[in-house]
mmCIF file of C-alpha atoms and ligand atoms in Angstrom:
data_model
loop_
_atom_site.group_PDB
_atom_site.id
_atom_site.type_symbol
_atom_site.label_atom_id
_atom_site.label_comp_id
_atom_site.label_asym_id
_atom_site.label_seq_id
_atom_site.Cartn_x
_atom_site.Cartn_y
_atom_site.Cartn_z
ATOM 1 C CA MET A 1 0.000 0.000 0.000
ATOM 2 C CA THR A 2 1.412 3.405 -0.945
ATOM 3 C CA ILE A 3 0.981 6.724 0.813
ATOM 4 C CA PHE A 4 -1.516 7.729 -1.875
ATOM 5 C CA SER A 5 -3.755 4.748 -1.026
ATOM 6 C CA LYS A 6 -3.730 5.987 2.561
ATOM 7 C CA ILE A 7 -4.736 9.444 1.348
ATOM 8 C CA ILE A 8 -7.603 7.924 -0.677
ATOM 9 C CA SER A 9 -8.831 5.948 2.344
ATOM 10 C CA GLY A 10 -8.581 9.043 4.565
ATOM 11 C CA GLU A 11 -5.965 7.466 6.820
ATOM 12 C CA ILE A 12 -3.607 10.338 5.894
ATOM 13 C CA PRO A 13 -5.025 13.840 5.321
ATOM 14 C CA CYS A 14 -4.514 15.841 2.150
ATOM 15 C CA ASN A 15 -5.236 19.358 0.958
ATOM 16 C CA LYS A 16 -7.957 18.397 -1.495
ATOM 17 C CA VAL A 17 -8.767 20.359 -4.657
ATOM 18 C CA LEU A 18 -11.362 18.182 -6.399
ATOM 19 C CA GLU A 19 -12.668 14.639 -6.117
ATOM 20 C CA ASN A 20 -15.138 12.369 -7.846
ATOM 21 C CA GLU A 21 -15.956 8.674 -7.649
ATOM 22 C CA ASN A 22 -12.796 7.588 -9.457
ATOM 23 C CA PHE A 23 -10.185 10.356 -9.091
ATOM 24 C CA LEU A 24 -8.697 12.713 -6.519
ATOM 25 C CA ALA A 25 -6.695 15.936 -6.890
ATOM 26 C CA PHE A 26 -4.735 17.428 -3.978
ATOM 27 C CA HIS A 27 -1.851 19.826 -3.349
ATOM 28 C CA ASP A 28 1.665 18.388 -3.422
ATOM 29 C CA ILE A 29 3.256 18.592 0.018
ATOM 30 C CA ASN A 30 6.534 19.835 -1.513
ATOM 31 C CA PRO A 31 5.456 22.200 -4.316
ATOM 32 C CA LYS A 32 7.826 22.812 -7.228
ATOM 33 C CA ALA A 33 5.743 25.684 -8.653
ATOM 34 C CA PRO A 34 3.229 28.220 -7.242
ATOM 35 C CA ILE A 35 0.509 25.696 -8.071
ATOM 36 C CA HIS A 36 1.487 22.024 -7.809
ATOM 37 C CA ILE A 37 -1.343 19.518 -7.748
ATOM 38 C CA LEU A 38 -1.211 15.727 -7.772
ATOM 39 C CA ILE A 39 -3.975 13.924 -9.641
ATOM 40 C CA ILE A 40 -4.496 10.233 -8.956
ATOM 41 C CA PRO A 41 -6.931 7.459 -9.828
ATOM 42 C CA LYS A 42 -8.552 5.791 -6.816
ATOM 43 C CA THR A 43 -7.776 2.418 -8.358
ATOM 44 C CA GLU A 44 -4.142 1.535 -7.769
ATOM 45 C CA TYR A 45 -2.002 1.394 -10.918
ATOM 46 C CA LYS A 46 1.749 1.396 -10.414
ATOM 47 C CA ASN A 47 2.421 3.994 -13.078
ATOM 48 C CA PHE A 48 1.538 5.245 -16.563
ATOM 49 C CA GLN A 49 3.163 2.235 -18.210
ATOM 50 C CA GLU A 50 0.858 -0.124 -16.317
ATOM 51 C CA VAL A 51 -2.421 1.811 -16.359
ATOM 52 C CA ASP A 52 -5.375 0.408 -18.282
ATOM 53 C CA PRO A 53 -5.518 2.789 -21.286
ATOM 54 C CA LYS A 54 -9.309 2.796 -21.055
ATOM 55 C CA ILE A 55 -9.152 4.716 -17.775
ATOM 56 C CA MET A 56 -7.062 7.488 -19.338
ATOM 57 C CA SER A 57 -9.971 8.976 -21.248
ATOM 58 C CA GLU A 58 -11.897 9.604 -18.020
ATOM 59 C CA MET A 59 -8.738 10.683 -16.241
ATOM 60 C CA THR A 60 -7.947 13.194 -18.982
ATOM 61 C CA GLN A 61 -11.393 14.700 -18.502
ATOM 62 C CA PHE A 62 -10.820 14.978 -14.733
ATOM 63 C CA ILE A 63 -7.394 16.603 -15.211
ATOM 64 C CA GLN A 64 -8.951 19.148 -17.569
ATOM 65 C CA GLN A 65 -11.621 19.879 -14.941
ATOM 66 C CA VAL A 66 -8.976 20.460 -12.273
ATOM 67 C CA ALA A 67 -7.005 22.797 -14.571
ATOM 68 C CA THR A 68 -10.165 24.773 -15.354
ATOM 69 C CA PHE A 69 -11.215 24.856 -11.683
ATOM 70 C CA LEU A 70 -7.850 26.410 -10.794
ATOM 71 C CA GLY A 71 -7.974 28.835 -13.736
ATOM 72 C CA LEU A 72 -4.930 27.247 -15.360
ATOM 73 C CA ASP A 73 -6.744 26.525 -18.602
ATOM 74 C CA LYS A 74 -6.299 30.124 -19.755
ATOM 75 C CA GLY A 75 -2.612 30.837 -19.108
ATOM 76 C CA GLY A 76 -1.353 27.280 -19.434
ATOM 77 C CA TYR A 77 0.232 24.647 -17.272
ATOM 78 C CA ARG A 78 2.555 21.653 -17.335
ATOM 79 C CA LEU A 79 1.452 18.062 -16.845
ATOM 80 C CA ILE A 80 4.068 15.476 -15.864
ATOM 81 C CA THR A 81 4.027 11.842 -14.890
ATOM 82 C CA ASN A 82 7.251 10.314 -13.620
ATOM 83 C CA ASN A 83 7.420 6.697 -14.733
ATOM 84 C CA GLY A 84 9.731 4.191 -13.041
ATOM 85 C CA ASP A 85 13.201 4.572 -11.631
ATOM 86 C CA ASP A 86 14.792 6.528 -14.471
ATOM 87 C CA GLY A 87 11.701 8.727 -14.629
ATOM 88 C CA GLY A 88 12.234 9.725 -11.005
ATOM 89 C CA GLN A 89 9.042 8.105 -9.720
ATOM 90 C CA GLU A 90 9.014 7.876 -5.919
ATOM 91 C CA VAL A 91 5.411 6.958 -5.127
ATOM 92 C CA LEU A 92 4.370 3.789 -6.955
ATOM 93 C CA HIS A 93 0.757 4.801 -7.548
ATOM 94 C CA LEU A 94 0.026 6.507 -10.881
ATOM 95 C CA HIS A 95 -0.103 10.277 -10.504
ATOM 96 C CA PHE A 96 0.096 13.328 -12.700
ATOM 97 C CA HIS A 97 1.792 16.508 -11.522
ATOM 98 C CA LEU A 98 -0.176 19.572 -12.633
ATOM 99 C CA LEU A 99 2.132 22.585 -12.372
ATOM 100 C CA GLY A 100 1.394 26.232 -13.034
ATOM 101 C CA GLY A 101 0.764 29.658 -11.620
ATOM 102 C CA ALA A 102 3.927 31.081 -13.222
ATOM 103 C CA LYS A 103 5.866 30.906 -16.479
ATOM 104 C CA LEU A 104 7.693 27.624 -15.959
ATOM 105 C CA SER A 105 11.305 27.096 -16.960
ATOM 106 C CA TRP A 106 12.402 24.161 -19.084
ATOM 107 C CA GLY A 107 15.960 22.919 -18.590
ATOM 108 C CA HIS A 108 18.191 19.929 -19.088
ATOM 109 C CA LEU A 109 16.703 17.068 -17.066
ATOM 110 C CA SER A 110 19.579 14.584 -16.863
ATOM 111 C CA ASP A 111 22.382 14.745 -14.301
ATOM 112 C CA SER A 112 24.146 11.579 -15.418
ATOM 113 C CA ASP A 113 25.615 10.050 -18.575
ATOM 114 C CA PRO A 114 23.113 8.732 -21.085
ATOM 115 C CA LYS A 115 22.323 5.031 -21.061
ATOM 116 C CA ASN A 116 22.641 3.035 -24.260
ATOM 117 C CA HIS A 117 19.299 2.181 -25.810
ATOM 118 C CA LEU A 118 18.696 0.008 -28.895
HETATM 119 P P1 LIG B 1 6.995 11.267 -7.832
HETATM 120 O O1 LIG B 1 8.442 11.593 -7.598
HETATM 121 O O2 LIG B 1 6.549 11.571 -9.239
HETATM 122 O O3 LIG B 1 6.631 9.872 -7.398
HETATM 123 O O4 LIG B 1 6.176 12.296 -6.951
HETATM 124 C C1 LIG B 1 5.681 12.029 -5.687
HETATM 125 C C2 LIG B 1 5.182 13.352 -5.139
HETATM 126 O O5 LIG B 1 4.365 13.082 -4.017
HETATM 127 C C3 LIG B 1 6.275 14.313 -4.690
HETATM 128 O O6 LIG B 1 6.173 15.522 -5.428
HETATM 129 C C4 LIG B 1 5.979 14.518 -3.198
HETATM 130 O O7 LIG B 1 6.225 15.833 -2.767
HETATM 131 C C5 LIG B 1 4.502 14.162 -3.118
HETATM 132 N N1 LIG B 1 4.027 13.681 -1.831
HETATM 133 C C6 LIG B 1 4.532 12.689 -1.068
HETATM 134 N N2 LIG B 1 3.802 12.520 0.043
HETATM 135 C C7 LIG B 1 2.782 13.411 -0.034
HETATM 136 C C8 LIG B 1 1.674 13.728 0.819
HETATM 137 N N3 LIG B 1 1.458 13.079 1.977
HETATM 138 N N4 LIG B 1 0.830 14.713 0.434
HETATM 139 C C9 LIG B 1 1.039 15.368 -0.722
HETATM 140 N N5 LIG B 1 2.068 15.114 -1.571
HETATM 141 C C10 LIG B 1 2.925 14.161 -1.222
#
């Protein structure tokens, strides 16, 4: 069980933004931007690579609702999901980071030598 499952069950509190039957949006405890929201499905999927693609349509709709609710739809925002070890994923329950509230920078993301692929 991850910390996000405990948030869903109410065992651990969160600063909730929006919720429906299947999804929950809450403020990240360690914000990386003026607005930093985590959006999670209530069903536990390890990450984006393992989610049932059918759920993504409904999840996309919920993410759009959260962005609109926070007024980020007008000025823009960034949506990130860290997938697996190399992706920097720490909590093994699918989540999207919704970041905004300022013009976000975009820099080099790697601090190590590239791995060989293919
Ligand atoms: P990731 O590295 O993509 O797995 O991101 C996990 C995120 O969860 C980090 O940005 C953490 O700050 C955030 N986080 C961890 N515990 C909590 C919590 N109890 N409430 C809100 N955010 C949390």
